[in-house]
Short mmCIF file of C-alpha atoms in Angstrom, two decimals:
data_model
loop_
_atom_site.label_atom_id
_atom_site.label_comp_id
_atom_site.label_asym_id
_atom_site.label_seq_id
_atom_site.Cartn_x
_atom_site.Cartn_y
_atom_site.Cartn_z
CA GLN A 91 -94.14 -41.39 64.96
CA VAL A 92 -91.48 -42.48 62.48
CA GLN A 93 -91.12 -45.97 61.12
CA LEU A 94 -88.11 -47.47 59.34
CA VAL A 95 -88.71 -50.61 57.32
CA GLU A 96 -85.83 -52.62 55.88
CA SER A 97 -86.00 -55.02 52.97
CA GLY A 98 -83.65 -56.94 50.72
CA GLY A 99 -82.02 -59.42 53.07
CA GLY A 100 -81.70 -63.10 52.36
CA LEU A 101 -79.40 -66.02 51.70
CA VAL A 102 -76.53 -65.59 49.27
CA GLN A 103 -73.44 -67.56 48.35
CA PRO A 104 -69.95 -66.22 49.08
CA GLY A 105 -68.99 -63.70 46.44
CA GLY A 106 -72.61 -62.79 45.80
CA SER A 107 -74.43 -59.48 46.14
CA LEU A 108 -77.45 -58.09 47.90
CA ARG A 109 -79.05 -54.67 48.05
CA LEU A 110 -80.74 -53.58 51.25
CA SER A 111 -83.30 -50.80 51.38
CA CYS A 112 -84.67 -48.87 54.34
CA ALA A 113 -87.62 -46.56 53.93
CA ALA A 114 -88.65 -44.02 56.57
CA SER A 115 -92.27 -42.95 56.91
CA GLY A 116 -94.31 -40.73 59.20
CA SER A 117 -94.62 -37.02 59.87
CA ILE A 118 -91.05 -36.41 58.78
CA PHE A 119 -89.73 -32.88 58.50
CA SER A 120 -86.16 -33.78 57.63
CA ILE A 121 -83.59 -36.54 58.01
CA ASN A 122 -79.96 -35.86 58.88
CA ASP A 123 -77.57 -38.82 58.97
CA MET A 124 -78.72 -42.31 58.00
CA GLY A 125 -76.80 -45.50 58.54
CA TRP A 126 -76.56 -49.24 58.54
CA TYR A 127 -75.42 -51.36 61.46
CA ARG A 128 -75.14 -55.11 61.89
CA GLN A 129 -75.11 -57.56 64.74
CA CYS A 130 -74.16 -61.22 64.95
CA PRO A 131 -75.36 -63.48 67.76
CA GLY A 132 -73.17 -63.01 70.81
CA LYS A 133 -71.44 -59.97 69.38
CA GLU A 134 -71.89 -56.27 69.82
CA ARG A 135 -73.61 -54.18 67.19
CA GLU A 136 -71.14 -52.64 64.77
CA LEU A 137 -71.36 -49.75 62.37
CA VAL A 138 -71.33 -50.70 58.71
CA ALA A 139 -71.78 -47.37 56.93
CA THR A 140 -73.29 -43.93 57.37
CA ILE A 141 -74.32 -41.17 55.01
CA THR A 142 -75.11 -37.52 55.67
CA SER A 143 -77.96 -35.61 54.09
CA GLY A 144 -75.40 -34.10 51.75
CA GLY A 145 -74.09 -37.48 50.65
CA SER A 146 -70.84 -37.77 52.60
CA THR A 147 -70.17 -41.38 53.50
CA ASN A 148 -68.27 -43.34 56.12
CA TYR A 149 -67.52 -47.07 56.11
CA ALA A 150 -66.22 -49.70 58.47
CA ASP A 151 -62.79 -50.90 57.34
CA SER A 152 -64.17 -54.43 56.94
CA VAL A 153 -66.57 -53.38 54.18
CA LYS A 154 -64.63 -50.66 52.35
CA GLY A 155 -64.46 -51.39 48.64
CA ARG A 156 -67.27 -53.96 48.83
CA PHE A 157 -70.28 -52.07 50.24
CA THR A 158 -71.79 -48.80 49.01
CA ILE A 159 -74.28 -46.72 50.95
CA SER A 160 -76.56 -44.27 49.16
CA ARG A 161 -79.81 -42.45 49.79
CA ASP A 162 -82.76 -40.94 48.01
CA ASN A 163 -83.80 -37.90 50.03
CA ALA A 164 -87.04 -37.49 48.09
CA LYS A 165 -88.06 -41.00 49.13
CA ASN A 166 -86.57 -40.86 52.66
CA THR A 167 -84.79 -44.08 51.79
CA VAL A 168 -81.27 -45.35 52.38
CA TYR A 169 -79.68 -48.22 50.49
CA LEU A 170 -76.78 -50.56 51.08
CA GLN A 171 -75.31 -52.29 48.04
CA MET A 172 -73.25 -55.24 49.24
CA ASN A 173 -70.89 -56.94 46.82
CA ASN A 174 -68.44 -59.80 47.23
CA LEU A 175 -70.24 -60.94 50.36
CA GLN A 176 -68.38 -63.24 52.70
CA PRO A 177 -69.54 -65.56 55.51
CA GLU A 178 -68.31 -63.06 58.09
CA ASP A 179 -70.87 -60.58 56.73
CA THR A 180 -73.66 -62.81 58.05
CA ALA A 181 -75.68 -60.74 60.53
CA VAL A 182 -78.92 -58.91 61.17
CA TYR A 183 -78.64 -55.56 59.43
CA ARG A 184 -80.51 -52.61 60.88
CA CYS A 185 -80.84 -49.10 59.55
CA ASN A 186 -81.15 -45.95 61.57
CA ALA A 187 -81.94 -42.34 60.88
CA ASP A 188 -81.53 -39.06 62.71
CA VAL A 189 -85.02 -37.73 62.11
CA ILE A 190 -86.81 -34.46 62.80
CA TYR A 191 -90.56 -34.93 62.78
CA TYR A 192 -93.56 -32.83 63.71
CA VAL A 193 -96.17 -33.78 66.31
CA GLY A 194 -97.49 -30.55 67.73
CA GLY A 195 -93.89 -29.38 67.71
CA TYR A 196 -90.60 -30.46 66.17
CA ILE A 197 -88.98 -33.53 67.70
CA ASN A 198 -85.52 -34.87 66.92
CA GLU A 199 -84.75 -38.51 67.59
CA ILE A 200 -82.81 -41.50 66.33
CA SER A 201 -85.14 -44.07 64.83
CA TRP A 202 -84.27 -47.72 64.15
CA GLY A 203 -85.67 -50.35 61.86
CA GLN A 204 -86.45 -53.89 62.99
CA GLY A 205 -83.65 -55.46 60.99
CA THR A 206 -83.22 -57.82 58.07
CA GLN A 207 -81.23 -61.05 58.11
CA VAL A 208 -78.33 -61.48 55.72
CA THR A 209 -76.83 -64.96 55.53
CA VAL A 210 -73.76 -65.73 53.42
CA SER A 211 -73.23 -69.44 53.02
CA SER A 212 -72.47 -72.02 50.38
#
């Protein structure tokens, strides 16, 4: 009942920047925490950053000072500004959201996007 759609991935050279977006749609009542995760082939998924509905943020140590998470509550959208990208940032980035939506009653669930590929290479 809720869809998350990411955009903004691509190929970038080391030291470059990208901005990811993730828009939630559906019969949304409210969204609590939103976040970005990434996964490389053969590795476990890791948290990149999270943001509460009030704007409090949390980052993985590996991205602190380089990545910034933000959100637009009116648009049900979360962003990830990634600066000074390095080859080790190459991964599929997925967003998630703790969503309350209404379908005959209120339902709370964690929704995930399909992911967007970020490749950092010269």
